[in-house]
Short mmCIF file of C-alpha atoms in Angstrom, two decimals:
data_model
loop_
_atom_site.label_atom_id
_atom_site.label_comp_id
_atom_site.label_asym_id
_atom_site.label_seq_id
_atom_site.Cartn_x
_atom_site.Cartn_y
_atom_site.Cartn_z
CA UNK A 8 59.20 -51.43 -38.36
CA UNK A 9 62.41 -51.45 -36.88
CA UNK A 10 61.00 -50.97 -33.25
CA UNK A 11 58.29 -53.42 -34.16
CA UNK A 12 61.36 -55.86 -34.91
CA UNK A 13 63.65 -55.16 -32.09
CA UNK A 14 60.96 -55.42 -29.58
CA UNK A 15 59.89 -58.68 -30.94
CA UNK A 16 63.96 -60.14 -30.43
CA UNK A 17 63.01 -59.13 -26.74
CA UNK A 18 66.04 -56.05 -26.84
CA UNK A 19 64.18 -53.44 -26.13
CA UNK A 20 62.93 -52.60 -22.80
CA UNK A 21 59.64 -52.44 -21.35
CA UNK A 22 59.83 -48.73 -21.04
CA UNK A 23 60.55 -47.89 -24.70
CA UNK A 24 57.97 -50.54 -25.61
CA UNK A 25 55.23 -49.12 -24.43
CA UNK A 26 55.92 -46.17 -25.51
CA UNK A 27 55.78 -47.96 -28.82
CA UNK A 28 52.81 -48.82 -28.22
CA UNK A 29 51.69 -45.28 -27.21
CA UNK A 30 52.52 -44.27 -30.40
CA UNK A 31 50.42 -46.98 -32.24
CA UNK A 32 47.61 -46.17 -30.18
CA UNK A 33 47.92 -42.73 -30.98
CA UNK A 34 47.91 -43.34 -34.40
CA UNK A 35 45.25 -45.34 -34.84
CA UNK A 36 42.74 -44.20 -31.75
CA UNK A 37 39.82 -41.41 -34.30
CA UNK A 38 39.55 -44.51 -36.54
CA UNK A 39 38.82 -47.39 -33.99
CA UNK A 40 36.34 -44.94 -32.52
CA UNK A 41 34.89 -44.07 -35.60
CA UNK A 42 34.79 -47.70 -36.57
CA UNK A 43 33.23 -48.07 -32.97
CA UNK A 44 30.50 -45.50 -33.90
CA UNK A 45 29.43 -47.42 -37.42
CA UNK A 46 29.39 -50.45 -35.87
CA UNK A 47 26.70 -49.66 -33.36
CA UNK A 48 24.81 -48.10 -35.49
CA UNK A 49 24.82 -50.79 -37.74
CA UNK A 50 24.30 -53.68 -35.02
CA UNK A 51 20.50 -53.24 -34.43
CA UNK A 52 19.52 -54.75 -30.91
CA UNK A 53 19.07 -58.53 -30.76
CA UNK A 54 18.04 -60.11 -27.60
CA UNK A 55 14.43 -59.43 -26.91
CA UNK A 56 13.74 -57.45 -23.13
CA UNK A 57 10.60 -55.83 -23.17
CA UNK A 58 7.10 -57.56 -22.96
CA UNK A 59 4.44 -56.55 -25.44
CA UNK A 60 1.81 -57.74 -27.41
CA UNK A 61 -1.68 -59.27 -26.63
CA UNK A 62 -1.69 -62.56 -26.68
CA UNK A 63 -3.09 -65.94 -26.02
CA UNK A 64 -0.73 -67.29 -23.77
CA UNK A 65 2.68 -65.75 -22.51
CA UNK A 66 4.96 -64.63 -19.40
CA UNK A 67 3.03 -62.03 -17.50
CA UNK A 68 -0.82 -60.37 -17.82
CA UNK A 69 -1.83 -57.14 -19.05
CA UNK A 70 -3.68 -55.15 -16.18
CA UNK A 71 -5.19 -52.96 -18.55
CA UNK A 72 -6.92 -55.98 -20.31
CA UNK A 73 -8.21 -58.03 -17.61
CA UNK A 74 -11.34 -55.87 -17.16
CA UNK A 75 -12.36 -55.80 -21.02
CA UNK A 76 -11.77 -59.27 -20.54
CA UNK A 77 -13.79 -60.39 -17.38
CA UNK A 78 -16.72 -57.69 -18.96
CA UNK A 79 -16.11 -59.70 -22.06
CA UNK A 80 -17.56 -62.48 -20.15
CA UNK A 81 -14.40 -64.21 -20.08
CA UNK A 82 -14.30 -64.05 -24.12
CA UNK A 83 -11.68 -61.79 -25.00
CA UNK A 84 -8.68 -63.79 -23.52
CA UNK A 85 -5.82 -61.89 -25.50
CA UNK A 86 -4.50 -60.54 -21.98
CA UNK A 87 -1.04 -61.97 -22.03
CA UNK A 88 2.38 -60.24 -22.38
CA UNK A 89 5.46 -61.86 -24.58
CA UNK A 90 9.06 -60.92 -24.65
CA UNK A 91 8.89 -59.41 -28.18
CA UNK A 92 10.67 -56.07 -28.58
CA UNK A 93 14.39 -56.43 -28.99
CA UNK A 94 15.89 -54.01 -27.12
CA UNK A 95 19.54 -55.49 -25.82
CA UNK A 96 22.36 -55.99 -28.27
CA UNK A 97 24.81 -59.63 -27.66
CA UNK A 98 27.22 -60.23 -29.70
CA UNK A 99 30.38 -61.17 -30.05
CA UNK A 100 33.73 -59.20 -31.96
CA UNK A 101 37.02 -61.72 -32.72
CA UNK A 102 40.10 -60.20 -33.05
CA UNK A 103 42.54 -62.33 -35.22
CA UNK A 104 46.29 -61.14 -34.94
CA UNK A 105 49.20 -62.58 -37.18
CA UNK A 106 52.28 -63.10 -35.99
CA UNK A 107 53.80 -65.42 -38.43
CA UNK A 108 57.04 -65.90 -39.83
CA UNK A 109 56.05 -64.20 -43.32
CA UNK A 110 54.81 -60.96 -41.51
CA UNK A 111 57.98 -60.53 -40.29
CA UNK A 112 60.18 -61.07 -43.38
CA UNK A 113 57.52 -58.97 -45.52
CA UNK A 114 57.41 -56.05 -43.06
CA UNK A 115 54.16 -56.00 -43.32
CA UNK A 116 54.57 -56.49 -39.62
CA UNK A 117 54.08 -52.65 -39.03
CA UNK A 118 51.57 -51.98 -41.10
CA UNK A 119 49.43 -54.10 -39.55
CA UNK A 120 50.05 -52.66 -36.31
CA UNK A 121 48.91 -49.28 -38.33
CA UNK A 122 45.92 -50.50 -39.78
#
């Protein structure tokens, strides 16, 4: 906490502060990655990608049904593709950091950088 302290006061240099922050990263490097790792597999995939389905109406035709459906006499019009199977993941992670006065005169200043 000390470090944490005198390289907020701006006295140490910028040598000795990264190796500061070395040291935090060290620390702290098997449990962001095994936060990572939960994460993803908790985050199922969102955006829909892959075209599917027989349908109606929709973005692109199924070659394999256009046959059935021209020997159908034109009946069986469920030949259309849709965007249905989510298979890309968006979203987004925010990062809040404290750097207020009461941190600082708590200490808890390091043990955030810890956690």
């Amino acid at each position: 906490e000390r470090q944490v302290a005198g390289w907020q006061l701006g006295g140490e240099r910028a040598v000795e502060s990264e190796a500061l922050w070395r040291r935090y990263e060290a620390l702290t490097a098997p449990l962001s990655q095994e936060l990572c790792e939960q994460l993803r597999l908790i985050l199922e995939a969102t955006v829909a990608s892959k075209l599917q389905g027989d349908y109606r109406t929709g973005k692109r035709i199924s070659m394999r049904k256009v046959i059935p459906y021209i020997a159908s006499g034109f009946r069986k019009d469920k030949i259309w593709l849709r965007r249905t199977k989510p298979s890309q993941r968006q979203y987004q992670v925010m990062l809040c950091i404290d750097d207020s006065e009461s941190m600082r005169s708590t200490g808890a200043g390091g043990l955030a950088c810890e956690a």
